[in-house]
């Protein structure tokens, strides 16, 4: 049984950000991480051509701005390098291969009891902490919808988090399901690699250029959200025109409002739209069912595919291990309280990186959580 002040579960950007803030405050902590490295989402589960789609000033962690010479839109590898430097700079030493299996609050002792499986040693380890921070991310597990017949599909079914590059799909008929940023970018990548690419677009989406979001994020400092939304929508309409003939419809709410209220990001176009307009990427309607190698669509069209890539999002897995999750989370693993009060629960339980606000949200959470822990510790020590 090992005791510490703060136990942080997860060594992604959120867990590392909090660790750095606590290091600065000389507050002892332990970070447990199930993988063999930090930022495993970026190192193991992101496709090769992935770049940060927000400018670097919105993607840094506390106490370490990106270098002036870093590219405005960093590549995955540049971002990974930044994270590895971060870990060294703040001397963060996550316990790798430690998968947290359960965490519960001991009312009598007023402490958190945490059980982790040491995967390397194949043994259970127990920890006690006054504060517990959930930093296991919004992308715990890839979500694939249940489609009749999918178990008997003759080709490959993969989730976007397993997709690396289009190389292995050259000359194949590939169907991408989902039109968020991952689905759109993977379609583009597949098409460039010589795959016959189709994408299913069913939900309304805002398609924007990354510079529009960059301008919008700065304009938000001076103008109200509806005004910025109107400007960004206007800019997007001027650039892309009316895309409804390709099955792409704009939501009624503006892009920043949708992000703030529902956590839905606009699609930042990397070149996919031009390929849809030229017919290189085909847009299809929803799937009704699958029969061997054939996909039957809602409009009764039947087409054969060699592979289906589901870019249909992720599930937070925190409720699986956090037994007392109702102190802070809903059943779906996301915070009970609305932004900006989402990060604090009862009994010294916190969550970072679950507000669907990307790295900027991760960084803000880390700062407020570390400050709150410091404040609570001060009062505890005074009494
Ligand atoms: C393809 C892709 C591109 C993205 N691009 C951007 C972008 O451009 N800009 C942006 O702001 N955001 C982007 N995001 C959002 C992304 O979620 C954040 O950037 C960031 O990685 C979130 O950090 P996190 O620490 O909250 O979660 P994660 O990075 O997911 O880290 C969670 C960590 O917890 C570990 N863990 C999970 N369960 C356990 C357990 N039970 N025990 C121990 N450890 C556990 C995991 O192994 C992981 O290392 C992108 C996401 C994806 C998938
Ligand atoms: C790990 O430990 C469990 C029991 O503690 C045992 O059943 C299992 O075989 C072990 N696995 C390996 C790979 O050693
Ligand atoms: C490419 O995919 C489309 C389905 O979107 C299909 O109609 C077409 O026949 C495919 N082309 C080839 C050469 O297989
Ligand atoms: C886009 O075009 C469709 C038909 O071509 C039309 O019905 C729709 O009103 C147009 N949308 C806008 C916003 O102009
Ligand atoms: C699947 O397709 C075959 C013909 O290719 C047909 O005989 C069979 O009934 C279909 N199955 C379903 C469940 O639609």
XYZ file of C-alpha atoms and ligand atoms in Angstrom:
492
model
C 0.000 0.000 0.000
C 1.525 3.276 -1.135
C 0.291 6.669 0.075
C 0.459 10.033 -1.692
C -1.381 13.380 -1.670
C -2.610 13.383 -5.252
C -3.188 10.406 -7.492
C -3.509 11.188 -11.195
C -4.907 8.505 -13.504
C -3.619 8.875 -17.079
C -0.414 10.338 -18.520
C -1.914 12.096 -21.514
C -1.671 15.876 -21.910
C -4.218 16.382 -19.082
C -2.446 14.203 -16.502
C 0.941 15.635 -17.437
C -0.358 19.216 -17.273
C -1.593 18.713 -13.722
C 1.618 16.938 -12.750
C 3.628 19.934 -13.976
C 1.458 22.415 -12.046
C 1.760 20.305 -8.867
C 5.538 20.017 -9.318
C 5.717 23.824 -9.400
C 3.769 23.937 -6.134
C 5.893 21.190 -4.475
C 2.795 19.039 -3.953
C 3.602 15.302 -4.091
C 1.698 13.177 -6.589
C 1.793 9.886 -8.460
C 0.740 9.451 -12.100
C -0.474 6.001 -13.163
C -0.518 5.162 -16.884
C -1.574 1.852 -18.386
C 0.528 2.090 -21.537
C 4.336 1.974 -21.783
C 4.571 5.687 -22.656
C 3.000 9.077 -22.074
C 0.528 10.638 -24.548
C -0.324 7.180 -25.868
C -3.285 8.545 -27.847
C -0.885 10.607 -29.926
C 1.873 8.018 -30.095
C -0.189 4.908 -30.787
C -3.681 5.815 -31.879
C -3.437 8.790 -34.264
C -3.015 8.543 -38.030
C 0.291 9.490 -39.628
C -0.722 12.684 -41.431
C -2.484 14.087 -38.336
C -1.606 17.696 -37.550
C -2.914 19.899 -34.776
C -5.868 21.601 -36.385
C -5.677 24.537 -34.040
C -2.782 27.000 -34.083
C 0.007 26.209 -31.615
C -0.908 29.071 -29.249
C -4.142 27.194 -28.426
C -2.389 23.832 -27.975
C 0.200 24.246 -25.250
C 0.242 22.870 -21.721
C 0.729 24.987 -18.566
C 4.102 26.675 -18.020
C 5.533 25.785 -21.452
C 4.516 27.756 -24.561
C 5.521 26.265 -27.896
C 8.879 27.403 -29.282
C 8.745 30.480 -31.548
C 10.282 28.446 -34.378
C 7.620 25.700 -34.126
C 5.190 25.584 -37.054
C 1.864 27.373 -36.583
C 0.021 24.085 -37.169
C 2.237 21.422 -35.619
C 2.587 17.916 -36.959
C 1.807 14.949 -34.754
C 5.510 14.219 -34.352
C 6.380 17.803 -33.383
C 3.637 17.731 -30.775
C 4.890 14.390 -29.417
C 8.372 15.881 -29.158
C 6.940 18.818 -27.193
C 5.218 16.396 -24.795
C 8.383 14.332 -24.312
C 10.298 17.541 -23.511
C 7.538 18.557 -21.109
C 7.919 15.324 -19.165
C 11.679 15.897 -18.924
C 11.388 19.624 -18.056
C 9.093 18.997 -15.095
C 10.716 15.683 -14.187
C 7.385 13.866 -14.344
C 7.818 10.129 -13.837
C 4.591 8.353 -14.654
C 4.334 4.747 -13.464
C 3.908 3.065 -16.826
C 2.187 -0.309 -17.282
C -0.117 0.583 -14.368
C -3.716 0.142 -15.426
C -6.137 1.477 -12.849
C -8.840 -1.143 -12.303
C -10.795 0.420 -9.461
C -11.000 3.558 -7.355
C -13.397 4.133 -4.497
C -13.808 6.614 -1.673
C -13.310 5.427 1.871
C -15.770 7.574 3.858
C -14.214 6.703 7.233
C -10.651 7.557 6.258
C -11.773 10.290 3.808
C -9.315 8.950 1.291
C -9.327 7.400 -2.147
C -8.366 3.751 -2.476
C -7.001 2.880 -5.873
C -6.145 -0.519 -7.277
C -3.897 -0.721 -10.303
C -2.748 -3.717 -12.250
C 0.981 -3.689 -12.823
C 0.855 -5.197 -16.295
C 4.585 -5.794 -16.457
C 4.751 -7.641 -13.129
C 1.229 -9.120 -13.542
C 0.327 -8.075 -10.001
C -2.131 -5.778 -8.251
C -0.870 -2.658 -6.495
C -2.773 -0.493 -4.042
C -2.596 3.250 -3.507
C -4.154 5.667 -1.011
C -4.567 9.352 -1.824
C -6.354 12.416 -0.481
C -7.051 13.735 -3.962
C -7.966 11.784 -7.082
C -7.734 13.212 -10.602
C -9.436 11.488 -13.545
C -7.294 12.195 -16.620
C -8.086 9.166 -18.751
C -9.435 11.226 -21.639
C -12.490 11.480 -23.855
C -11.077 8.930 -26.264
C -10.940 5.881 -24.000
C -12.309 3.408 -26.514
C -13.247 3.628 -30.163
C -16.991 3.502 -30.701
C -18.378 1.399 -33.576
C -22.162 1.396 -34.059
C -24.007 -1.894 -34.242
C -24.969 -2.593 -37.853
C -26.947 -5.706 -38.832
C -24.702 -8.171 -40.616
C -21.427 -6.475 -39.701
C -20.119 -9.630 -37.997
C -20.227 -11.468 -41.332
C -18.626 -8.668 -43.354
C -16.081 -10.204 -45.727
C -13.646 -7.287 -45.659
C -11.857 -5.456 -42.859
C -13.629 -3.321 -40.298
C -11.414 -0.921 -38.368
C -11.880 2.091 -36.123
C -10.252 5.416 -37.009
C -7.916 5.071 -34.004
C -6.363 1.993 -35.678
C -5.899 3.747 -39.024
C -2.326 4.795 -39.791
C -2.147 5.639 -43.504
C -3.756 4.909 -46.852
C -0.807 2.900 -48.169
C -2.345 -0.491 -47.439
C -5.617 0.525 -49.105
C -4.311 1.359 -52.575
C -6.744 0.233 -55.318
C -9.227 -0.981 -52.698
C -12.854 0.066 -52.364
C -13.024 1.744 -48.982
C -15.993 3.144 -47.102
C -15.471 5.736 -44.370
C -18.311 6.105 -41.886
C -18.475 9.439 -40.059
C -17.838 12.954 -41.172
C -16.043 14.543 -38.232
C -12.457 15.690 -38.558
C -11.047 12.159 -38.456
C -13.439 10.779 -41.091
C -12.916 13.684 -43.459
C -9.145 13.638 -43.141
C -8.885 9.850 -43.436
C -11.000 10.008 -46.630
C -8.618 12.581 -48.051
C -5.628 10.447 -47.103
C -7.183 7.306 -48.632
C -8.018 9.100 -51.864
C -4.465 10.454 -52.144
C -3.177 6.905 -51.657
C -5.181 5.612 -54.594
C -8.091 4.029 -52.757
C -11.561 4.272 -54.322
C -13.002 6.237 -51.440
C -16.588 6.802 -50.303
C -17.761 8.607 -47.204
C -21.049 8.531 -45.349
C -22.222 11.973 -44.331
C -25.493 11.992 -42.442
C -25.322 14.681 -39.772
C -25.228 18.391 -40.616
C -21.684 19.778 -40.317
C -19.934 23.101 -40.537
C -17.075 22.914 -42.989
C -14.456 25.599 -42.401
C -10.856 26.388 -43.257
C -8.479 26.295 -40.303
C -7.651 29.986 -40.764
C -11.336 30.817 -40.217
C -11.249 29.099 -36.827
C -7.962 30.813 -36.036
C -9.489 34.218 -36.855
C -12.679 33.300 -34.983
C -10.790 32.344 -31.813
C -9.095 35.748 -31.815
C -12.296 37.620 -32.675
C -13.998 35.998 -29.671
C -11.855 38.251 -27.479
C -13.592 41.328 -28.923
C -16.998 40.197 -30.219
C -19.875 38.134 -28.892
C -20.227 34.499 -29.934
C -23.227 35.029 -32.279
C -21.321 37.700 -34.193
C -18.223 35.528 -34.548
C -20.397 32.592 -35.613
C -22.084 34.740 -38.254
C -18.714 35.924 -39.610
C -17.209 32.434 -39.723
C -20.341 31.040 -41.405
C -20.252 33.826 -43.974
C -16.571 33.212 -44.709
C -17.227 29.494 -45.069
C -20.192 30.022 -47.411
C -18.105 32.340 -49.574
C -15.310 29.778 -49.797
C -17.247 26.531 -50.191
C -20.623 27.660 -51.549
C -23.759 25.594 -51.028
C -22.644 21.983 -50.515
C -26.126 20.504 -50.216
C -25.890 18.804 -53.594
C -23.068 16.714 -52.116
C -25.184 15.799 -49.107
C -23.427 18.266 -46.815
C -25.794 20.502 -44.848
C -24.981 23.265 -42.419
C -26.427 22.994 -38.879
C -28.781 25.749 -37.755
C -26.549 26.695 -34.827
C -23.192 28.373 -35.502
C -19.849 26.530 -35.239
C -18.621 28.087 -31.975
C -22.047 27.755 -30.336
C -22.184 24.057 -31.267
C -18.702 23.521 -29.859
C -19.571 25.331 -26.636
C -22.959 23.704 -26.064
C -22.653 20.225 -27.555
C -18.897 19.782 -27.870
C -19.282 19.198 -31.607
C -16.324 20.505 -33.557
C -16.605 22.055 -37.010
C -14.881 20.094 -39.762
C -11.610 21.733 -40.621
C -11.139 21.026 -44.295
C -7.769 19.636 -45.307
C -8.694 19.308 -48.999
C -11.494 16.761 -48.718
C -14.175 19.133 -49.991
C -12.384 19.750 -53.284
C -12.141 15.974 -53.767
C -15.846 15.591 -53.022
C -16.667 18.358 -55.504
C -14.515 16.736 -58.168
C -16.195 13.370 -57.555
C -12.955 11.643 -56.488
C -14.553 11.021 -53.081
C -18.143 9.807 -53.254
C -20.691 10.831 -50.614
C -23.202 8.144 -49.588
C -26.166 7.954 -47.233
C -26.443 5.892 -44.046
C -25.958 2.104 -43.921
C -29.021 -0.066 -43.486
C -27.274 -3.437 -43.233
C -24.307 -5.474 -44.401
C -24.483 -8.726 -46.361
C -21.060 -10.439 -46.757
C -19.045 -7.977 -48.859
C -22.048 -5.845 -49.827
C -23.245 -2.788 -47.988
C -26.917 -1.963 -48.374
C -27.613 1.731 -47.901
C -30.746 3.468 -46.637
C -31.626 4.464 -50.198
C -31.430 0.713 -51.150
C -28.251 1.165 -53.201
C -25.934 -1.872 -52.829
C -22.160 -1.548 -53.163
C -19.213 -3.839 -52.422
C -16.314 -2.732 -50.233
C -12.978 -4.223 -49.217
C -12.819 -2.245 -45.982
C -14.977 -0.070 -43.767
C -13.366 2.512 -41.507
C -15.506 3.731 -38.645
C -14.646 7.305 -37.693
C -17.634 7.324 -35.383
C -16.049 8.737 -32.273
C -15.019 7.483 -28.877
C -16.359 6.603 -25.473
C -15.006 7.796 -22.162
C -14.156 4.717 -20.093
C -13.761 6.369 -16.676
C -16.956 4.843 -15.220
C -15.474 1.367 -15.728
C -12.826 1.855 -13.080
C -14.092 4.811 -11.039
C -16.568 3.086 -8.749
C -17.785 6.333 -7.145
C -18.073 8.151 -10.446
C -21.347 9.801 -9.474
C -19.379 12.246 -7.326
C -18.378 13.879 -10.610
C -19.443 12.019 -13.785
C -22.631 10.914 -15.518
C -23.150 7.339 -16.739
C -21.537 8.235 -20.067
C -18.225 9.109 -18.402
C -18.540 12.842 -18.973
C -18.845 15.532 -16.268
C -22.160 16.055 -14.450
C -21.605 19.781 -14.083
C -21.640 22.054 -17.072
C -18.639 23.970 -18.345
C -16.943 25.925 -16.717
C -17.703 24.086 -13.440
C -17.174 20.591 -14.823
C -13.761 19.874 -13.300
C -14.582 19.568 -9.590
C -16.572 16.837 -7.874
C -17.238 15.845 -4.301
C -14.709 14.354 -1.888
C -11.600 15.811 -3.529
C -12.319 14.212 -6.857
C -11.419 16.076 -10.053
C -11.531 15.483 -13.783
C -9.359 17.067 -16.467
C -9.725 16.917 -20.223
C -13.387 15.887 -20.304
C -14.945 19.190 -21.395
C -14.616 18.578 -25.160
C -12.532 21.719 -25.437
C -9.371 20.159 -26.858
C -5.911 20.954 -25.571
C -6.915 24.459 -24.557
C -9.545 22.949 -22.259
C -7.023 20.392 -20.980
C -4.603 23.160 -20.047
C -7.237 25.311 -18.323
C -8.489 22.295 -16.337
C -4.945 21.476 -15.207
C -4.379 24.984 -13.875
C -7.670 25.314 -11.968
C -7.421 21.807 -10.521
C -3.855 22.290 -9.264
C -4.830 25.660 -7.745
C -7.840 24.123 -6.042
C -5.801 21.239 -4.639
C -3.299 23.729 -3.246
C -6.080 25.742 -1.614
C -7.719 22.690 -0.057
C -4.341 21.426 1.180
C -3.609 24.773 2.805
C -6.889 24.702 4.737
C -6.326 21.069 5.697
C -2.862 21.858 7.041
C -4.100 24.920 8.921
C -6.751 22.914 10.813
C -6.903 12.077 -34.052
C -7.081 13.132 -32.982
C -6.669 14.433 -33.235
C -6.821 15.439 -32.283
N -6.397 16.695 -32.582
C -6.527 17.688 -31.666
C -6.062 19.025 -31.955
O -5.583 19.317 -33.049
N -6.210 19.982 -31.022
C -6.756 19.705 -29.807
O -6.843 20.610 -28.988
N -7.192 18.452 -29.492
C -7.110 17.445 -30.397
N -7.554 16.168 -30.101
C -8.211 15.926 -28.812
C -7.352 15.125 -27.818
O -8.287 14.422 -27.079
C -6.507 15.993 -26.935
O -5.610 16.660 -27.747
C -5.667 15.293 -25.834
O -4.957 14.155 -26.289
C -6.498 14.931 -24.664
O -5.623 14.641 -23.594
P -6.050 13.791 -22.351
O -4.858 13.693 -21.478
O -7.300 14.347 -21.788
O -6.454 12.351 -22.932
P -5.536 11.261 -23.664
O -4.540 11.903 -24.533
O -6.457 10.274 -24.251
O -4.745 10.563 -22.444
C -5.361 9.688 -21.522
C -4.324 8.718 -21.008
O -4.899 7.935 -19.960
C -4.463 6.592 -20.092
N -5.460 5.719 -19.425
C -6.728 5.490 -19.820
N -7.343 4.646 -18.966
C -6.442 4.334 -18.000
C -6.490 3.508 -16.835
N -7.592 2.839 -16.466
N -5.375 3.416 -16.067
C -4.256 4.094 -16.415
N -4.163 4.888 -17.501
C -5.241 5.018 -18.287
C -4.395 6.385 -21.593
O -3.547 5.298 -21.919
C -3.845 7.728 -22.066
O -2.438 7.744 -22.135
C -7.415 15.134 -31.035
C -7.830 13.828 -30.773
C -7.672 12.826 -31.730
C -8.159 11.437 -31.440
C -1.126 -13.355 -14.008
O -1.566 -13.661 -12.700
C -2.763 -14.425 -12.625
C -3.143 -14.650 -11.166
O -2.697 -13.629 -10.359
C -2.556 -15.773 -13.331
O -3.791 -16.486 -13.336
C -2.097 -15.516 -14.753
O -1.816 -16.735 -15.407
C -0.877 -14.619 -14.811
N -0.564 -14.294 -16.196
C 0.670 -14.341 -16.664
C 0.829 -13.948 -18.094
O 1.611 -14.661 -16.009
C -15.708 3.024 -56.644
O -16.686 3.104 -55.612
C -17.998 3.406 -56.076
C -18.925 3.435 -54.853
O -18.858 4.596 -54.154
C -18.472 2.382 -57.064
O -19.730 2.768 -57.600
C -17.448 2.205 -58.189
O -17.828 1.130 -59.031
C -16.080 1.934 -57.621
N -15.087 1.879 -58.701
C -14.323 0.828 -58.911
C -13.349 0.937 -60.036
O -14.408 -0.189 -58.245
C -28.704 25.138 -51.129
O -29.238 24.584 -52.317
C -30.457 23.867 -52.125
C -30.895 23.250 -53.452
O -29.920 23.307 -54.418
C -31.526 24.784 -51.572
O -32.722 24.071 -51.354
C -31.036 25.415 -50.285
O -31.980 26.370 -49.811
C -29.710 26.096 -50.484
N -29.198 26.535 -49.192
C -28.786 27.789 -48.964
C -28.343 28.084 -47.564
O -28.756 28.629 -49.819
C -27.480 -11.798 -48.873
O -27.284 -11.845 -50.272
C -27.592 -13.102 -50.865
C -27.304 -13.037 -52.372
O -26.044 -12.504 -52.600
C -29.052 -13.454 -50.626
O -29.317 -14.730 -51.116
C -29.337 -13.404 -49.133
O -30.715 -13.581 -48.907
C -28.923 -12.074 -48.543
N -29.088 -12.101 -47.096
C -29.726 -11.128 -46.443
C -29.843 -11.329 -44.958
O -30.177 -10.160 -46.999
